[in-house]
PDB file of C-alpha atoms and ligand atoms in Angstrom:
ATOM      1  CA  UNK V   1      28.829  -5.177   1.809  1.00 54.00           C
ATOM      2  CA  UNK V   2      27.193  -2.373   2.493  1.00 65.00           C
ATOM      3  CA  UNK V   3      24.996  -2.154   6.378  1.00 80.00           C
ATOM      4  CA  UNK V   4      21.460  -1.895   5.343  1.00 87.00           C
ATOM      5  CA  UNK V   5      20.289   1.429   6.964  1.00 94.00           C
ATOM      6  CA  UNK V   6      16.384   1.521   8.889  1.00 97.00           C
ATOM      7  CA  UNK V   7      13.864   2.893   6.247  1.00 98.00           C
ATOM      8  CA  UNK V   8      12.563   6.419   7.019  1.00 98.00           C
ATOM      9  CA  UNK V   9      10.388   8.624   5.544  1.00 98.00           C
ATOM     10  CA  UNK V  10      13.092  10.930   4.336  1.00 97.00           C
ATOM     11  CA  UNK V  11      14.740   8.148   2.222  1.00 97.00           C
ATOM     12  CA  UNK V  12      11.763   7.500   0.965  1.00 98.00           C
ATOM     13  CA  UNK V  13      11.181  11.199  -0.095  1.00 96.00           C
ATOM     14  CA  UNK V  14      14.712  10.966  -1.500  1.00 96.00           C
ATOM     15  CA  UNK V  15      13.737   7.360  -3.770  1.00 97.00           C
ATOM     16  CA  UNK V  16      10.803   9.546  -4.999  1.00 96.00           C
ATOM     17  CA  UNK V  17      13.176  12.533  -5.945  1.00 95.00           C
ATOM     18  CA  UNK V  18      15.571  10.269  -7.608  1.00 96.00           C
ATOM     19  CA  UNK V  19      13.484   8.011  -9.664  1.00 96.00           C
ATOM     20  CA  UNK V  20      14.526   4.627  -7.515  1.00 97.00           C
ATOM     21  CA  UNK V  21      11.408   2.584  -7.053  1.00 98.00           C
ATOM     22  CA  UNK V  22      10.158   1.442  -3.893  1.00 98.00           C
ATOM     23  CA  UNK V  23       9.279  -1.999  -3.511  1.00 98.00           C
ATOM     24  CA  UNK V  24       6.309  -2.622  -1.113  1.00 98.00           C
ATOM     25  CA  UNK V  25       4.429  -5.573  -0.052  1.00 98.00           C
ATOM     26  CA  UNK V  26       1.225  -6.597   2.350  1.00 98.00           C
ATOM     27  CA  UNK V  27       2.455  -8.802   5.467  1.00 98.00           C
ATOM     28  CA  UNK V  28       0.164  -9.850   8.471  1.00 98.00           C
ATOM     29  CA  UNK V  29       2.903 -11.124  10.974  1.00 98.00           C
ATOM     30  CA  UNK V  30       6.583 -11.599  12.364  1.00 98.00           C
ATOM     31  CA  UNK V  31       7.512 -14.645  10.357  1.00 98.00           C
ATOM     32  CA  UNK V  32       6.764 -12.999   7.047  1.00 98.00           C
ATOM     33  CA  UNK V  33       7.986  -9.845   8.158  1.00 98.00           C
ATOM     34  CA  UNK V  34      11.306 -11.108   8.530  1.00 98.00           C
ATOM     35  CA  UNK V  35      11.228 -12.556   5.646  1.00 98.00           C
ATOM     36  CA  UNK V  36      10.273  -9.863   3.770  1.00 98.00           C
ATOM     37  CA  UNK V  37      12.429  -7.306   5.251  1.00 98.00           C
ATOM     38  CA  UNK V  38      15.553  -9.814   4.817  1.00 97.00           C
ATOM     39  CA  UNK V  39      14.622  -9.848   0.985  1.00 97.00           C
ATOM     40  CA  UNK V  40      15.181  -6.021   0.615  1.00 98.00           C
ATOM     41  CA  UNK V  41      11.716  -4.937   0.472  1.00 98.00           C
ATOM     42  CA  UNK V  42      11.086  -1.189   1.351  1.00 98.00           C
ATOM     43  CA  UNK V  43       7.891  -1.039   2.966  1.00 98.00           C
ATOM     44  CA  UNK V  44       5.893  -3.874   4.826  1.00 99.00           C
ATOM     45  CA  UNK V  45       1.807  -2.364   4.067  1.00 99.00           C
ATOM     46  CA  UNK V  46       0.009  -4.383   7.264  1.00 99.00           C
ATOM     47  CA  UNK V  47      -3.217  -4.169   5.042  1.00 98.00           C
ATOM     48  CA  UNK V  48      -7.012  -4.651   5.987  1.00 98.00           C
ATOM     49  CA  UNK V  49      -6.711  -6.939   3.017  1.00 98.00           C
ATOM     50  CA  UNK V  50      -6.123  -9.157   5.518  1.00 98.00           C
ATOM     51  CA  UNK V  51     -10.056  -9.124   6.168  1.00 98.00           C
ATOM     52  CA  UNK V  52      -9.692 -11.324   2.976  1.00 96.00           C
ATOM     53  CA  UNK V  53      -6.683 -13.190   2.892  1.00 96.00           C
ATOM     54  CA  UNK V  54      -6.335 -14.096   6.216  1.00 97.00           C
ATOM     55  CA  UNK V  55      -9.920 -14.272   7.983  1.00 98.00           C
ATOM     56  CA  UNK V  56     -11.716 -15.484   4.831  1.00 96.00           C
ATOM     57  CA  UNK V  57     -14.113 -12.613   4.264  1.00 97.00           C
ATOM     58  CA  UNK V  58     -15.289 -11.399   1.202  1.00 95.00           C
ATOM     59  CA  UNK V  59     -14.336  -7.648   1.487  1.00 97.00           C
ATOM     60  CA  UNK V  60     -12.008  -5.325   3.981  1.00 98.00           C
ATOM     61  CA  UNK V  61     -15.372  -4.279   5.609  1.00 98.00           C
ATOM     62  CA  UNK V  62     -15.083  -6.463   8.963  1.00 98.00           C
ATOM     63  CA  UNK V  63     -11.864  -5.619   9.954  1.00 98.00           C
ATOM     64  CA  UNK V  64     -11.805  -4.103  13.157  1.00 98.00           C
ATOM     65  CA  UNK V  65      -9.206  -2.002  14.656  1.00 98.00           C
ATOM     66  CA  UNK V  66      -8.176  -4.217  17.428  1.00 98.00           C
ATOM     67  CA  UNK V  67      -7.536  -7.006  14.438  1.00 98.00           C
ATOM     68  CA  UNK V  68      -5.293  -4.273  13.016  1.00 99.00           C
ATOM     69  CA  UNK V  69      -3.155  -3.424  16.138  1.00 99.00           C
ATOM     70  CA  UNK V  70      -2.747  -7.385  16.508  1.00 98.00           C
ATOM     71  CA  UNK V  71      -1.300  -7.590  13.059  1.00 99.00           C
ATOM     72  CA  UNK V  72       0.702  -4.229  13.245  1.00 99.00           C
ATOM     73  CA  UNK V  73       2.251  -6.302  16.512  1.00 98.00           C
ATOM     74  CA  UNK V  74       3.291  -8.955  15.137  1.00 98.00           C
ATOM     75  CA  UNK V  75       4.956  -6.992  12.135  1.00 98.00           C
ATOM     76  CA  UNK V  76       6.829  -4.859  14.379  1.00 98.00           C
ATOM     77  CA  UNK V  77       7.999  -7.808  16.335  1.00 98.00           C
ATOM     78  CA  UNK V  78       9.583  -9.601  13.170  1.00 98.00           C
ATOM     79  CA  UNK V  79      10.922  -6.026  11.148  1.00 98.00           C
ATOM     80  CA  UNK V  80      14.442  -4.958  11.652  1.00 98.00           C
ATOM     81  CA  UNK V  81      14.872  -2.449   8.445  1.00 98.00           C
ATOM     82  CA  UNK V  82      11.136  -1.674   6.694  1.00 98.00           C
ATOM     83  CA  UNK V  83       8.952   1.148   6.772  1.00 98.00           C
ATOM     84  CA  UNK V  84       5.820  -0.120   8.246  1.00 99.00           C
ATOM     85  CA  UNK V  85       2.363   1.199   7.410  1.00 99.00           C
ATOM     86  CA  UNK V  86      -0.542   0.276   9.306  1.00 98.00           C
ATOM     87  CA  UNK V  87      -3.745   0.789   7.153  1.00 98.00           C
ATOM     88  CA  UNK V  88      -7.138   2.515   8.991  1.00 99.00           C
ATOM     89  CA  UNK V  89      -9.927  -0.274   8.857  1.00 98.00           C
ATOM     90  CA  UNK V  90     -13.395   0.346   7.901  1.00 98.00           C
ATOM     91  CA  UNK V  91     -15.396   2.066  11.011  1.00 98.00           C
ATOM     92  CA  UNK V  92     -12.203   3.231  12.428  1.00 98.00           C
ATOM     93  CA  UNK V  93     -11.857   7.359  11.125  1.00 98.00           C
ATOM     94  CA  UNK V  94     -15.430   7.468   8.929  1.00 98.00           C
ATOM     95  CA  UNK V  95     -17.419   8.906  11.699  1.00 98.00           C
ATOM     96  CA  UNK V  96     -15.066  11.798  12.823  1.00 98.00           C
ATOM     97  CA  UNK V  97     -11.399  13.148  12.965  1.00 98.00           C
ATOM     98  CA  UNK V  98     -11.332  12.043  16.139  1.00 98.00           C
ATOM     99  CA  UNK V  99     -11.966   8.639  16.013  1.00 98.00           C
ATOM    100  CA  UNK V 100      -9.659   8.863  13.328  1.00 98.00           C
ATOM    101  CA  UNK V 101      -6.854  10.399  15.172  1.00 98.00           C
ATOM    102  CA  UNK V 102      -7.421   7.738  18.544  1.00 98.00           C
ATOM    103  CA  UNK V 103      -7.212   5.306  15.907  1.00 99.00           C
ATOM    104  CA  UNK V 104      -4.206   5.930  14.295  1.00 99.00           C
ATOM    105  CA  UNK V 105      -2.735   6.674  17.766  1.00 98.00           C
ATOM    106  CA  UNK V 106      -3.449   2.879  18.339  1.00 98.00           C
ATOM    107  CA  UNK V 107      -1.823   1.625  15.198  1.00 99.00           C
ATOM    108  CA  UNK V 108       1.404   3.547  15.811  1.00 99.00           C
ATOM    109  CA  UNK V 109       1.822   2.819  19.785  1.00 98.00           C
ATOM    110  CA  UNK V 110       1.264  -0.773  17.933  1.00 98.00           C
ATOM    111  CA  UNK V 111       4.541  -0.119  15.940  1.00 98.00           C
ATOM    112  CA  UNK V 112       3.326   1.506  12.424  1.00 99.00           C
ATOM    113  CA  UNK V 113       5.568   4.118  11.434  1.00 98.00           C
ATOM    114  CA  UNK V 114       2.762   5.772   9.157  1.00 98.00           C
ATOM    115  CA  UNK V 115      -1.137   5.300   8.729  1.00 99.00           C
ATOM    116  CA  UNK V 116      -2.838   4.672   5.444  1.00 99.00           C
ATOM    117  CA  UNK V 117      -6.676   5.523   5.098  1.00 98.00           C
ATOM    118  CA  UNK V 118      -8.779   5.619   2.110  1.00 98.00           C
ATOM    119  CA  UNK V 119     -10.757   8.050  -0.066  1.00 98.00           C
ATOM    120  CA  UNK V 120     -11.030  11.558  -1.239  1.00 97.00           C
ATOM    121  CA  UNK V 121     -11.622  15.196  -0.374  1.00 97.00           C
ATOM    122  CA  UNK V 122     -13.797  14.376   3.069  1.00 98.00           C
ATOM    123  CA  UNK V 123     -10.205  12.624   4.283  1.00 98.00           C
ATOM    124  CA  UNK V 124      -8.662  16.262   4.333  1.00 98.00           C
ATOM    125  CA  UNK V 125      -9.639  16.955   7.784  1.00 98.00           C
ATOM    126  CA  UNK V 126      -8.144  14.130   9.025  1.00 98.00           C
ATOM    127  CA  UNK V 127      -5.350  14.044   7.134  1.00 98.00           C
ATOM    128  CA  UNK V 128      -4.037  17.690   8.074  1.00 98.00           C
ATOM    129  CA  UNK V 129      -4.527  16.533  11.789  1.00 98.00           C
ATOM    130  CA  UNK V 130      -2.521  13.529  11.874  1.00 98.00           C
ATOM    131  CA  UNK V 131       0.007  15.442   9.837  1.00 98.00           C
ATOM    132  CA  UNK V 132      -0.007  18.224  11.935  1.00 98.00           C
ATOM    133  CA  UNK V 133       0.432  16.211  15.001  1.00 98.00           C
ATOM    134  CA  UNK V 134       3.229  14.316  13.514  1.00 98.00           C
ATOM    135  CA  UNK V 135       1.879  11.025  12.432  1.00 98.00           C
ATOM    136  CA  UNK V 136       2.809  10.541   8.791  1.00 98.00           C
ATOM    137  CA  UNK V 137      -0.285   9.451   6.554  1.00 98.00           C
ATOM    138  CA  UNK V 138      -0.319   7.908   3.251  1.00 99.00           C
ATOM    139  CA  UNK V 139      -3.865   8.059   0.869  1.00 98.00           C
ATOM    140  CA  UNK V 140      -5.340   5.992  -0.908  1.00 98.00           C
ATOM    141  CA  UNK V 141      -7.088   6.741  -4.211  1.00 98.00           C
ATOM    142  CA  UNK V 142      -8.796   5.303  -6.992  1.00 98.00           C
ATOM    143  CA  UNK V 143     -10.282   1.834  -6.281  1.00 98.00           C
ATOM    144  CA  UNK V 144     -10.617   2.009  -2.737  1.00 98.00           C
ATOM    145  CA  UNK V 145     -11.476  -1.361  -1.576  1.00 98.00           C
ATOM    146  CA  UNK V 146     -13.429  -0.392   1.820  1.00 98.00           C
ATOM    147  CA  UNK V 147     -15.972   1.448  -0.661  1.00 98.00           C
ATOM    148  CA  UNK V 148     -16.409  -2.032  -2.805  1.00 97.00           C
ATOM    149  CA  UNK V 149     -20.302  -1.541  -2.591  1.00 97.00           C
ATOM    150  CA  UNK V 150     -20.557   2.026  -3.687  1.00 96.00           C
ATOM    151  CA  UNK V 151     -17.925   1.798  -6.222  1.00 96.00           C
ATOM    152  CA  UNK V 152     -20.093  -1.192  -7.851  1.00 93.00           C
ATOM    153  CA  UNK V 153     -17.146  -3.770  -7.565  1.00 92.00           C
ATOM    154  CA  UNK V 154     -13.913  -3.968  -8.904  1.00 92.00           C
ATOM    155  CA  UNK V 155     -13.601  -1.401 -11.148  1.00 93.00           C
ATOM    156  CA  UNK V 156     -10.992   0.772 -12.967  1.00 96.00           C
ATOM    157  CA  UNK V 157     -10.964   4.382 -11.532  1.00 97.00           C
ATOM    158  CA  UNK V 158     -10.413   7.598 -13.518  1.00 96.00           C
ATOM    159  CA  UNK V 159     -10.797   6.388 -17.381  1.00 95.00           C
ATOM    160  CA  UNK V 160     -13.624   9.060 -17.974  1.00 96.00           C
ATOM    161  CA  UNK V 161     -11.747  12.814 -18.119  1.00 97.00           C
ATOM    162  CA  UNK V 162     -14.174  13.923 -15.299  1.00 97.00           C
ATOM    163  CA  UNK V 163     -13.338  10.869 -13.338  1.00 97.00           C
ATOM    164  CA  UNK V 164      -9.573  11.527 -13.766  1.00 98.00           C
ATOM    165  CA  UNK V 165      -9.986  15.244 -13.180  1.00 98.00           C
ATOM    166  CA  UNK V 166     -11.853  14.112  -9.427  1.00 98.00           C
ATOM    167  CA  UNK V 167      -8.961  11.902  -8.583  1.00 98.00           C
ATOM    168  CA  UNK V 168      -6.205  14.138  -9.358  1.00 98.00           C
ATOM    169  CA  UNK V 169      -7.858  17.186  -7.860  1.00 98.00           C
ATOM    170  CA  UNK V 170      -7.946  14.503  -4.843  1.00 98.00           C
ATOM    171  CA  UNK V 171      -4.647  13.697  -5.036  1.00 98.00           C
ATOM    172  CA  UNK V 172      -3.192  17.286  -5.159  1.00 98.00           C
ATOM    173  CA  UNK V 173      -5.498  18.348  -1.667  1.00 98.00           C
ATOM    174  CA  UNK V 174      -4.379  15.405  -0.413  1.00 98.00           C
ATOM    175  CA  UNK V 175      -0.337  15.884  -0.422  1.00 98.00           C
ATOM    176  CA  UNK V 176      -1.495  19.961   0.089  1.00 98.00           C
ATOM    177  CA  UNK V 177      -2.987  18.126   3.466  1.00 98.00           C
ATOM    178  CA  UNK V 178       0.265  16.811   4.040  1.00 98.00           C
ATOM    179  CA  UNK V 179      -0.213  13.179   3.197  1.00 98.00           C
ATOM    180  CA  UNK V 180       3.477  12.059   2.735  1.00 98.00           C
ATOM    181  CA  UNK V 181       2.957   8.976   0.053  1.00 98.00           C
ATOM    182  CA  UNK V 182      -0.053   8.360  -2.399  1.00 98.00           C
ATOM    183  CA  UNK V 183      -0.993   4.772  -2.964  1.00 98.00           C
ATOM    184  CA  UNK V 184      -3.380   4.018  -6.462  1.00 98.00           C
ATOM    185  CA  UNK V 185      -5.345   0.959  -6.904  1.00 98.00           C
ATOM    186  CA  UNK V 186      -6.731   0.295 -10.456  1.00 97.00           C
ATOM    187  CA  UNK V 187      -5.785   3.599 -12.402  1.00 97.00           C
ATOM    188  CA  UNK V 188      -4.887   3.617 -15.851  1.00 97.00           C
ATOM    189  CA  UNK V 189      -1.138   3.358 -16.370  1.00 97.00           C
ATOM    190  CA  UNK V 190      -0.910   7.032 -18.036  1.00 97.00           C
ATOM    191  CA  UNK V 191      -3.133   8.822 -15.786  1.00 98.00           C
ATOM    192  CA  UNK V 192      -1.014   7.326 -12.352  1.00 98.00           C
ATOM    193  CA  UNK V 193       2.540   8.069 -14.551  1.00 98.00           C
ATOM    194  CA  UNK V 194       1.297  12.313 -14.890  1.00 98.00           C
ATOM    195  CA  UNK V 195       0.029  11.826 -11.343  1.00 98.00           C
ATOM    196  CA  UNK V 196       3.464  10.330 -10.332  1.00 97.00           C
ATOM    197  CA  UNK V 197       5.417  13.170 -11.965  1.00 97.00           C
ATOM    198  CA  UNK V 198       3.443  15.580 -10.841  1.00 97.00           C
ATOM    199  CA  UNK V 199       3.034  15.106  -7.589  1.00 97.00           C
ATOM    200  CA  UNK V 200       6.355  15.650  -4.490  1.00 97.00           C
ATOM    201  CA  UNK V 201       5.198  12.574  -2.713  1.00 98.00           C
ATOM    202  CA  UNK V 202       6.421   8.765  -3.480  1.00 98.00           C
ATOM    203  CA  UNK V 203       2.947   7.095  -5.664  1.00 98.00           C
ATOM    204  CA  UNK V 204       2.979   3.838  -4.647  1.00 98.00           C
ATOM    205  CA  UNK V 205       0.923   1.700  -7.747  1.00 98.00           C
ATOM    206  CA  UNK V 206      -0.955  -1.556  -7.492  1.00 98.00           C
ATOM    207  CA  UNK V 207      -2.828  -2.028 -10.881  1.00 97.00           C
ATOM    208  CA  UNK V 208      -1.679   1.129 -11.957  1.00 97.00           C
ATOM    209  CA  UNK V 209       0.912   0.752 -14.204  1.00 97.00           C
ATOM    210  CA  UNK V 210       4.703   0.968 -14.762  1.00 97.00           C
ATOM    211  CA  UNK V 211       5.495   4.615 -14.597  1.00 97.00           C
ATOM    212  CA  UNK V 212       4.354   4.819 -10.613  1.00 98.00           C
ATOM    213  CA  UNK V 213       7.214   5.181  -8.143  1.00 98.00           C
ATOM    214  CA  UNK V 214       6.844   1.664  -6.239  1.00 98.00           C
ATOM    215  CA  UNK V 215       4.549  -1.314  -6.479  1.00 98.00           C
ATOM    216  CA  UNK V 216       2.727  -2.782  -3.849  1.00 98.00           C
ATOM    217  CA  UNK V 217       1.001  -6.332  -3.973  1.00 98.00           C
ATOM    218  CA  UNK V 218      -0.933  -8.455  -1.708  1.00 97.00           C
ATOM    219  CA  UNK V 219       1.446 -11.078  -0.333  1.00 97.00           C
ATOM    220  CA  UNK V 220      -0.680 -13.958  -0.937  1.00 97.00           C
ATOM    221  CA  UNK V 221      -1.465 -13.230  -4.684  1.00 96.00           C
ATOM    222  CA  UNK V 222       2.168 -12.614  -4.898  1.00 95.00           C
ATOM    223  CA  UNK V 223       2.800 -16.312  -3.712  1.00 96.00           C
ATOM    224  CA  UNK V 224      -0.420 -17.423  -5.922  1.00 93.00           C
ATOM    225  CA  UNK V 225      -2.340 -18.998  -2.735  1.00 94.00           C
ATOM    226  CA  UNK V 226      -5.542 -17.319  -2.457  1.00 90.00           C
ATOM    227  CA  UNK V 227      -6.956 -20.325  -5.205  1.00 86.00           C
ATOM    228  CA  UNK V 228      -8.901 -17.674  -6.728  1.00 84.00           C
ATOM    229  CA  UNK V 229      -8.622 -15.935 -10.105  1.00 85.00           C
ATOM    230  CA  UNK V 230      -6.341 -13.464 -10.084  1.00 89.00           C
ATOM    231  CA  UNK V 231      -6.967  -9.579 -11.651  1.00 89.00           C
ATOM    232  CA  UNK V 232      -4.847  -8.836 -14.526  1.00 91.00           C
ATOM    233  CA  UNK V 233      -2.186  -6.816 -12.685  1.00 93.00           C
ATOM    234  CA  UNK V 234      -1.301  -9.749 -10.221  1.00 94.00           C
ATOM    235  CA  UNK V 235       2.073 -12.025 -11.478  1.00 92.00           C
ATOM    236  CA  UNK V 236       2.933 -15.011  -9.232  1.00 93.00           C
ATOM    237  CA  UNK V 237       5.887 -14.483  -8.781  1.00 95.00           C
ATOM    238  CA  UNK V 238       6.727 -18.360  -7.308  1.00 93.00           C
ATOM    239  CA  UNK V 239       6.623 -19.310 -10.984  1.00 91.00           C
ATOM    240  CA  UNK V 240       9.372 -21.378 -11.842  1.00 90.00           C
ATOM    241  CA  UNK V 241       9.621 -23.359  -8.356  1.00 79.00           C
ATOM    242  CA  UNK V 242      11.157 -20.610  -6.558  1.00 86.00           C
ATOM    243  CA  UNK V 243      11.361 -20.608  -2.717  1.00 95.00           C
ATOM    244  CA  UNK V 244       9.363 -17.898  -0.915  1.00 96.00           C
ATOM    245  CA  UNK V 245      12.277 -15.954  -0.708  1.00 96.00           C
ATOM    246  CA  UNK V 246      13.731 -16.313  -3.879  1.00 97.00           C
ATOM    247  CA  UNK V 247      10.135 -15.091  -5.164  1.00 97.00           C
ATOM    248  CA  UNK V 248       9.837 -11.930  -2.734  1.00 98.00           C
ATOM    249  CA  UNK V 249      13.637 -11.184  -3.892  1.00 97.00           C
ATOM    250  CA  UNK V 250      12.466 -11.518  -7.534  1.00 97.00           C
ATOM    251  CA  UNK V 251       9.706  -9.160  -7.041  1.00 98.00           C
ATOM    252  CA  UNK V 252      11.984  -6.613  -5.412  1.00 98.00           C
ATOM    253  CA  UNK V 253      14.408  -6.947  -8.144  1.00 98.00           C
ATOM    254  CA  UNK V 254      11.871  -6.459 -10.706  1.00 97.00           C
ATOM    255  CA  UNK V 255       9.999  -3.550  -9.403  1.00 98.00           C
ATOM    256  CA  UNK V 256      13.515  -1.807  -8.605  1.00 98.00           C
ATOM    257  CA  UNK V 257      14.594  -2.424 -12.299  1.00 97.00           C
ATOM    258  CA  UNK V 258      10.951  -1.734 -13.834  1.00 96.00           C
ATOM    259  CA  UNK V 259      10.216  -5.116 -15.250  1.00 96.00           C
ATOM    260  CA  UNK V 260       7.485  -5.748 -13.304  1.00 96.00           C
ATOM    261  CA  UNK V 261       4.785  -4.190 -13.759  1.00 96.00           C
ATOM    262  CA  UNK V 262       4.619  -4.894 -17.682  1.00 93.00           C
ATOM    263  CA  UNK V 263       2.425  -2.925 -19.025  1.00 91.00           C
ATOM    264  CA  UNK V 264       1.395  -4.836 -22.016  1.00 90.00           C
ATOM    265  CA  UNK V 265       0.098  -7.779 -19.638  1.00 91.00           C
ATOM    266  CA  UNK V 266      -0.865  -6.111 -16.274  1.00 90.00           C
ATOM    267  CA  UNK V 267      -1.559  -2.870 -17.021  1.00 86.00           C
ATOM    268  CA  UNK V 268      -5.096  -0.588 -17.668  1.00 91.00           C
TER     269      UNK V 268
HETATM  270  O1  KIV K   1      -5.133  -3.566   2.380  1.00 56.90           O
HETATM  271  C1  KIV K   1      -4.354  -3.655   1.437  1.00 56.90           C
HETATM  272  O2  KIV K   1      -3.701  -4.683   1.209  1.00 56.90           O
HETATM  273  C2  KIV K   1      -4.205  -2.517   0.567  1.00 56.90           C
HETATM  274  C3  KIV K   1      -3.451  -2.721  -0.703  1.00 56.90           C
HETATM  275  C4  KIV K   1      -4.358  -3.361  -1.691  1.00 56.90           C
HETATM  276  C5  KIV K   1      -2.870  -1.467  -1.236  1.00 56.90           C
HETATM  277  O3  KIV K   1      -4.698  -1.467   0.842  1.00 56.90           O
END
């Protein structure tokens, strides 16, 4: 058997390049992220979604950035082999670069091995300086959860051609910024496969479709225990009467041999 190697941000450059998918899910803490990392998956997202699926909010928006060093802790602690990201709460890089860059300082001394942050063109700044000072950054475009209010819910993202134009133009400063991965919430499938082709970085999908390079899903809608309706592009994946790990294996194998996401039932 072959020795499982510690993800890095060069094989992951190299999946992109080479078509294989990356398989990434959310996880909060050690237990899970043992888990998850046994089960082969790639990346281990330690997501302000946890605002939601952990502390019982209704959005990302109260998630503070000592919450997210306490979670990016107890990841680390449990992770021999993923790539952990540590996602940029609300209120944590909005105000300045600065902030931003203390922040993200926080999140890897915590044990992230990249930041993720949301939004657009006013990220640039902040992007180019964590990149420049060696702190790898992934975006995130399209439905951006910690702008839920201005966005007018949960929405779809880029269907109008001006709308698509914005994000890609987004996308393209972005990586030009040096973000080194691209993550797309509720995009239609065709606009997130040109975007994936187009673009050098791995695009990491979640509601966007089959032709992204990886999937990422929320843990807990992954295991169907959230006990609310689920949106379209979710599959629980503990159909069947699978164990936890048989169902995190299942979604690894899927997303690596592009059965899941099917378009026909989860895509836009
Ligand atoms: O916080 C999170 O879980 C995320 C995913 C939805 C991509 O950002």
């Amino acid at each position: 058997m072959n020795e499982r190697h510690r993800m890095t941000l060069h094989r992951l450059k190299q999946m992109h390049a080479t078509g294989e998918k990356i398989a990434m899910l959310t996880c909060y803490d050690a237990v899970f992220a043992r888990l998850l990392d046994e089960a082969g998956v790639d990346v281990l997202l330690v997501g302000d979604s946890l605002g939601m699926v952990i502390q019982g909010n209704s959005t990302t928006l109260p998630v503070s950035i000592d919450q997210m060093v306490y979670h990016t802790e107890c990841v680390a602690r449990g992770n021999r082999h993923a790539w952990i990201i540590g996602d940029l709460p609300f209120g944590s890089y909005q105000q300045s670069v600065e902030l931003g860059l203390a922040s993200a300082v926080r999140l890897m001394q915590a044990g992230a091995h990249m930041v993720k942050l949301e939004g657009g063109g006013w990220t640039v700044p902040l992007v180019r300086a964590l990149a420049e000072r060696g702190i790898p950054v992934c975006a995130h475009l399209g439905f951006t959860p910690q702008s839920v209010f201005a966005l007018g819910g949960y929405r779809i993202q880029g269907r109008a051609e001006e709308a698509a134009s914005e994000l890609r133009i987004n996308a393209q400063q972005l990586a030009a910024a040096g973000a080194a991965m691209l993550v797309l919430e509720l995009v239609p499938t065709v606009l997130a496969g040109e975007l994936t082709k187009e673009l050098a970085i791995p695009v990491i999908g979640i509601g966007a479709g089959s032709r992204c390079g990886g999937q990422v899903l929320v843990l807990h809608d992954l295991l169907n225990l959230t006990g609310s309706r689920q949106p379209r592009f979710v599959r629980n994946f503990l159909e069947g009467g699978l164990s936890v790990q048989d169902a995190v294996r299942r979604f690894v194998t899927e997303v690596k041999s592009g059965q899941f996401p099917n378009d026909a039932l989860h895509g836009y």
